[in-house]
Amino acid sequence: MDGFGQDFSAGGSGGKLDTGTIMEQVKVQIAVANAQELLQRMTDKCFKKCVGKPGSSLDNSEQKCLAMCMDRYMDSWNIVSRTYNSRLQRERARM
Amino acid sequence: MDNFDYNASEKAEASELQRMIAIEQQKAQFQAQVHTFTDVCWDKCVDSPGSKLDYRTETCLQSCVERFIDTTLTITNRFTQMVQKGAH
């Protein structure tokens, strides 16, 4: 608890706001929400791609498909993230 | 209950915190957009997930993001013109 405060606090320990702890909590909350969003969309897409007529359990091929689908979805997410970032930088350079 | 009379340095800390939170919010908005783009472009570009994304699929994803943004701008601009001309 003390360690976080040292890195991020603007002033000393006399202020009313523990800036470091608050920022840690904000970042964690945002990261959790981001992971939840990813999981929800990935589950939706990969269920559609990998599971045909739902049986009494997920068979081997469905399991393999789901694993590959997850990896490819995250690869896609990274490509989209880089592309969007580049586009934003290009637009900013034009302004 | 806290005493909410802030002195100058505490006010400075509070606005620094606001600034830092605004930065994280901006990052979160970026992430949210990436989720939207990935959702749409996955459907357009990926048929069956293989052991890696081939070159064609990668290119498709990149183009998809660019064209989706272009589409957003086109629609926004045209809609703005329509509103200014008094169309409903």
mmCIF file of C-alpha atoms in Angstrom:
data_model
loop_
_atom_site.group_PDB
_atom_site.id
_atom_site.type_symbol
_atom_site.label_atom_id
_atom_site.label_comp_id
_atom_site.label_asym_id
_atom_site.label_seq_id
_atom_site.Cartn_x
_atom_site.Cartn_y
_atom_site.Cartn_z
ATOM 1 C CA MET A 1 0.000 0.000 0.000
ATOM 2 C CA ASP A 2 2.798 2.449 0.889
ATOM 3 C CA GLY A 3 4.784 1.572 -2.233
ATOM 4 C CA PHE A 4 2.116 2.767 -4.638
ATOM 5 C CA GLY A 5 1.823 6.116 -2.896
ATOM 6 C CA GLN A 6 5.533 6.801 -3.295
ATOM 7 C CA ASP A 7 5.506 6.408 -7.059
ATOM 8 C CA PHE A 8 2.481 8.452 -8.010
ATOM 9 C CA SER A 9 1.679 11.060 -5.347
ATOM 10 C CA ALA A 10 2.120 14.634 -6.497
ATOM 11 C CA GLY A 11 2.955 16.055 -3.099
ATOM 12 C CA GLY A 12 3.857 14.483 0.199
ATOM 13 C CA SER A 13 1.616 12.437 2.438
ATOM 14 C CA GLY A 14 -0.100 15.503 3.874
ATOM 15 C CA GLY A 15 -2.664 15.939 1.065
ATOM 16 C CA LYS A 16 -6.307 14.872 1.301
ATOM 17 C CA LEU A 17 -6.077 12.802 -1.884
ATOM 18 C CA ASP A 18 -4.073 9.592 -2.126
ATOM 19 C CA THR A 19 -3.457 10.152 -5.842
ATOM 20 C CA GLY A 20 -1.410 6.994 -6.273
ATOM 21 C CA THR A 21 -3.981 4.627 -4.806
ATOM 22 C CA ILE A 22 -6.852 6.306 -6.623
ATOM 23 C CA MET A 23 -5.082 6.067 -9.990
ATOM 24 C CA GLU A 24 -4.203 2.416 -9.346
ATOM 25 C CA GLN A 25 -7.863 1.658 -8.665
ATOM 26 C CA VAL A 26 -9.014 3.592 -11.747
ATOM 27 C CA LYS A 27 -6.561 1.709 -13.960
ATOM 28 C CA VAL A 28 -7.535 -1.677 -12.514
ATOM 29 C CA GLN A 29 -11.261 -0.970 -12.983
ATOM 30 C CA ILE A 30 -10.697 0.053 -16.597
ATOM 31 C CA ALA A 31 -8.530 -3.010 -17.262
ATOM 32 C CA VAL A 32 -11.154 -5.343 -15.790
ATOM 33 C CA ALA A 33 -13.924 -3.763 -17.882
ATOM 34 C CA ASN A 34 -11.743 -4.102 -20.985
ATOM 35 C CA ALA A 35 -11.077 -7.786 -20.315
ATOM 36 C CA GLN A 36 -14.797 -8.419 -19.752
ATOM 37 C CA GLU A 37 -15.656 -6.763 -23.053
ATOM 38 C CA LEU A 38 -13.032 -8.850 -24.863
ATOM 39 C CA LEU A 39 -14.279 -12.093 -23.332
ATOM 40 C CA GLN A 40 -17.922 -11.351 -24.116
ATOM 41 C CA ARG A 41 -17.265 -10.554 -27.790
ATOM 42 C CA MET A 42 -14.771 -13.370 -28.232
ATOM 43 C CA THR A 43 -17.215 -15.898 -26.751
ATOM 44 C CA ASP A 44 -19.953 -14.684 -29.075
ATOM 45 C CA LYS A 45 -17.790 -14.863 -32.207
ATOM 46 C CA CYS A 46 -16.156 -18.173 -31.423
ATOM 47 C CA PHE A 47 -19.384 -19.869 -30.447
ATOM 48 C CA LYS A 48 -20.797 -18.840 -33.829
ATOM 49 C CA LYS A 49 -17.708 -20.079 -35.685
ATOM 50 C CA CYS A 50 -17.017 -23.297 -33.818
ATOM 51 C CA VAL A 51 -20.190 -24.765 -32.421
ATOM 52 C CA GLY A 52 -22.686 -26.050 -34.986
ATOM 53 C CA LYS A 53 -25.675 -27.920 -33.708
ATOM 54 C CA PRO A 54 -25.121 -27.959 -29.947
ATOM 55 C CA GLY A 55 -24.695 -31.511 -28.668
ATOM 56 C CA SER A 56 -24.515 -32.906 -25.167
ATOM 57 C CA SER A 57 -20.918 -31.671 -24.758
ATOM 58 C CA LEU A 58 -18.180 -29.844 -26.701
ATOM 59 C CA ASP A 59 -16.342 -32.451 -28.767
ATOM 60 C CA ASN A 60 -12.603 -32.453 -29.523
ATOM 61 C CA SER A 61 -12.818 -30.560 -32.797
ATOM 62 C CA GLU A 62 -14.993 -27.895 -31.195
ATOM 63 C CA GLN A 63 -12.491 -27.494 -28.335
ATOM 64 C CA LYS A 64 -9.591 -27.157 -30.797
ATOM 65 C CA CYS A 65 -11.566 -24.679 -32.871
ATOM 66 C CA LEU A 66 -12.359 -22.584 -29.812
ATOM 67 C CA ALA A 67 -8.686 -22.435 -28.796
ATOM 68 C CA MET A 68 -7.609 -21.366 -32.288
ATOM 69 C CA CYS A 69 -10.478 -18.928 -32.565
ATOM 70 C CA MET A 70 -9.481 -17.227 -29.308
ATOM 71 C CA ASP A 71 -5.895 -16.810 -30.511
ATOM 72 C CA ARG A 72 -6.993 -15.473 -33.885
ATOM 73 C CA TYR A 73 -9.492 -13.098 -32.297
ATOM 74 C CA MET A 74 -6.794 -11.648 -30.069
ATOM 75 C CA ASP A 75 -4.428 -11.404 -33.065
ATOM 76 C CA SER A 76 -7.183 -9.513 -34.881
ATOM 77 C CA TRP A 77 -7.728 -7.243 -31.898
ATOM 78 C CA ASN A 78 -4.041 -6.342 -31.889
ATOM 79 C CA ILE A 79 -4.005 -5.627 -35.629
ATOM 80 C CA VAL A 80 -7.088 -3.429 -35.299
ATOM 81 C CA SER A 81 -5.551 -1.621 -32.324
ATOM 82 C CA ARG A 82 -2.324 -0.852 -34.229
ATOM 83 C CA THR A 83 -4.218 0.214 -37.372
ATOM 84 C CA TYR A 84 -6.546 2.514 -35.424
ATOM 85 C CA ASN A 85 -3.626 4.014 -33.511
ATOM 86 C CA SER A 86 -1.735 4.764 -36.752
ATOM 87 C CA ARG A 87 -4.838 6.321 -38.267
ATOM 88 C CA LEU A 88 -5.344 8.581 -35.246
ATOM 89 C CA GLN A 89 -1.730 9.711 -35.427
ATOM 90 C CA ARG A 90 -2.070 10.451 -39.149
ATOM 91 C CA GLU A 91 -5.233 12.485 -38.528
ATOM 92 C CA ARG A 92 -3.552 14.426 -35.706
ATOM 93 C CA ALA A 93 -0.558 15.188 -37.922
ATOM 94 C CA ARG A 94 -2.906 16.710 -40.480
ATOM 95 C CA MET A 95 -4.579 19.094 -38.021
ATOM 96 C CA MET B 1 -17.044 13.035 7.320
ATOM 97 C CA ASP B 2 -14.113 14.838 5.661
ATOM 98 C CA ASN B 3 -13.488 18.557 5.963
ATOM 99 C CA PHE B 4 -13.748 19.748 2.353
ATOM 100 C CA ASP B 5 -11.882 23.061 2.701
ATOM 101 C CA TYR B 6 -8.949 22.579 0.332
ATOM 102 C CA ASN B 7 -5.838 24.732 0.433
ATOM 103 C CA ALA B 8 -3.901 25.675 -2.715
ATOM 104 C CA SER B 9 -1.679 22.595 -2.869
ATOM 105 C CA GLU B 10 -4.635 20.286 -2.294
ATOM 106 C CA LYS B 11 -6.541 21.999 -5.114
ATOM 107 C CA ALA B 12 -3.520 21.468 -7.343
ATOM 108 C CA GLU B 13 -3.477 17.786 -6.386
ATOM 109 C CA ALA B 14 -7.183 17.490 -7.161
ATOM 110 C CA SER B 15 -6.860 18.987 -10.649
ATOM 111 C CA GLU B 16 -3.771 16.870 -11.332
ATOM 112 C CA LEU B 17 -5.877 13.838 -10.404
ATOM 113 C CA GLN B 18 -8.669 15.028 -12.726
ATOM 114 C CA ARG B 19 -6.138 15.388 -15.522
ATOM 115 C CA MET B 20 -4.736 11.900 -14.938
ATOM 116 C CA ILE B 21 -8.230 10.377 -14.843
ATOM 117 C CA ALA B 22 -9.143 12.148 -18.098
ATOM 118 C CA ILE B 23 -6.119 10.509 -19.729
ATOM 119 C CA GLU B 24 -7.220 7.055 -18.561
ATOM 120 C CA GLN B 25 -10.745 7.768 -19.831
ATOM 121 C CA GLN B 26 -9.338 8.637 -23.236
ATOM 122 C CA LYS B 27 -7.403 5.371 -23.269
ATOM 123 C CA ALA B 28 -10.585 3.503 -22.299
ATOM 124 C CA GLN B 29 -12.503 5.155 -25.155
ATOM 125 C CA PHE B 30 -9.776 4.025 -27.554
ATOM 126 C CA GLN B 31 -10.102 0.442 -26.256
ATOM 127 C CA ALA B 32 -13.889 0.577 -26.630
ATOM 128 C CA GLN B 33 -13.511 1.639 -30.274
ATOM 129 C CA VAL B 34 -11.053 -1.202 -30.924
ATOM 130 C CA HIS B 35 -13.657 -3.642 -29.582
ATOM 131 C CA THR B 36 -16.290 -2.245 -31.955
ATOM 132 C CA PHE B 37 -13.981 -2.325 -34.980
ATOM 133 C CA THR B 38 -12.731 -5.829 -34.205
ATOM 134 C CA ASP B 39 -16.307 -7.076 -33.858
ATOM 135 C CA VAL B 40 -17.377 -5.688 -37.243
ATOM 136 C CA CYS B 41 -14.157 -6.505 -39.098
ATOM 137 C CA TRP B 42 -13.908 -10.057 -37.770
ATOM 138 C CA ASP B 43 -17.234 -10.803 -39.467
ATOM 139 C CA LYS B 44 -16.045 -9.237 -42.721
ATOM 140 C CA CYS B 45 -12.572 -10.707 -42.856
ATOM 141 C CA VAL B 46 -12.270 -13.989 -40.982
ATOM 142 C CA ASP B 47 -14.023 -17.095 -42.346
ATOM 143 C CA SER B 48 -12.561 -19.982 -40.415
ATOM 144 C CA PRO B 49 -9.907 -19.377 -37.754
ATOM 145 C CA GLY B 50 -6.679 -21.220 -38.619
ATOM 146 C CA SER B 51 -3.331 -21.616 -36.878
ATOM 147 C CA LYS B 52 -2.458 -18.058 -37.812
ATOM 148 C CA LEU B 53 -3.941 -15.080 -39.664
ATOM 149 C CA ASP B 54 -2.817 -15.132 -43.278
ATOM 150 C CA TYR B 55 -1.661 -12.040 -45.167
ATOM 151 C CA ARG B 56 -4.996 -11.610 -46.949
ATOM 152 C CA THR B 57 -6.896 -11.560 -43.653
ATOM 153 C CA GLU B 58 -4.457 -9.136 -42.032
ATOM 154 C CA THR B 59 -4.781 -6.761 -44.965
ATOM 155 C CA CYS B 60 -8.557 -7.092 -44.869
ATOM 156 C CA LEU B 61 -8.639 -6.181 -41.171
ATOM 157 C CA GLN B 62 -6.459 -3.122 -41.735
ATOM 158 C CA SER B 63 -8.542 -1.941 -44.699
ATOM 159 C CA CYS B 64 -11.726 -2.607 -42.780
ATOM 160 C CA VAL B 65 -10.695 -0.291 -39.935
ATOM 161 C CA GLU B 66 -9.699 2.476 -42.355
ATOM 162 C CA ARG B 67 -12.876 2.167 -44.433
ATOM 163 C CA PHE B 68 -15.090 2.023 -41.342
ATOM 164 C CA ILE B 69 -13.571 5.300 -40.147
ATOM 165 C CA ASP B 70 -13.975 6.800 -43.645
ATOM 166 C CA THR B 71 -17.613 5.669 -43.609
ATOM 167 C CA THR B 72 -18.182 7.315 -40.240
ATOM 168 C CA LEU B 73 -16.703 10.576 -41.527
ATOM 169 C CA THR B 74 -18.700 10.432 -44.784
ATOM 170 C CA ILE B 75 -21.956 9.836 -42.996
ATOM 171 C CA THR B 76 -21.279 12.472 -40.347
ATOM 172 C CA ASN B 77 -20.371 15.108 -42.947
ATOM 173 C CA ARG B 78 -23.314 14.394 -45.231
ATOM 174 C CA PHE B 79 -25.739 14.284 -42.329
ATOM 175 C CA THR B 80 -24.421 17.625 -41.074
ATOM 176 C CA GLN B 81 -25.015 19.123 -44.546
ATOM 177 C CA MET B 82 -28.531 17.708 -44.611
ATOM 178 C CA VAL B 83 -29.347 19.189 -41.219
ATOM 179 C CA GLN B 84 -27.930 22.566 -42.214
ATOM 180 C CA LYS B 85 -30.066 22.573 -45.354
ATOM 181 C CA GLY B 86 -33.112 22.014 -43.161
ATOM 182 C CA ALA B 87 -33.794 18.403 -44.096
ATOM 183 C CA HIS B 88 -35.454 16.247 -41.443
#
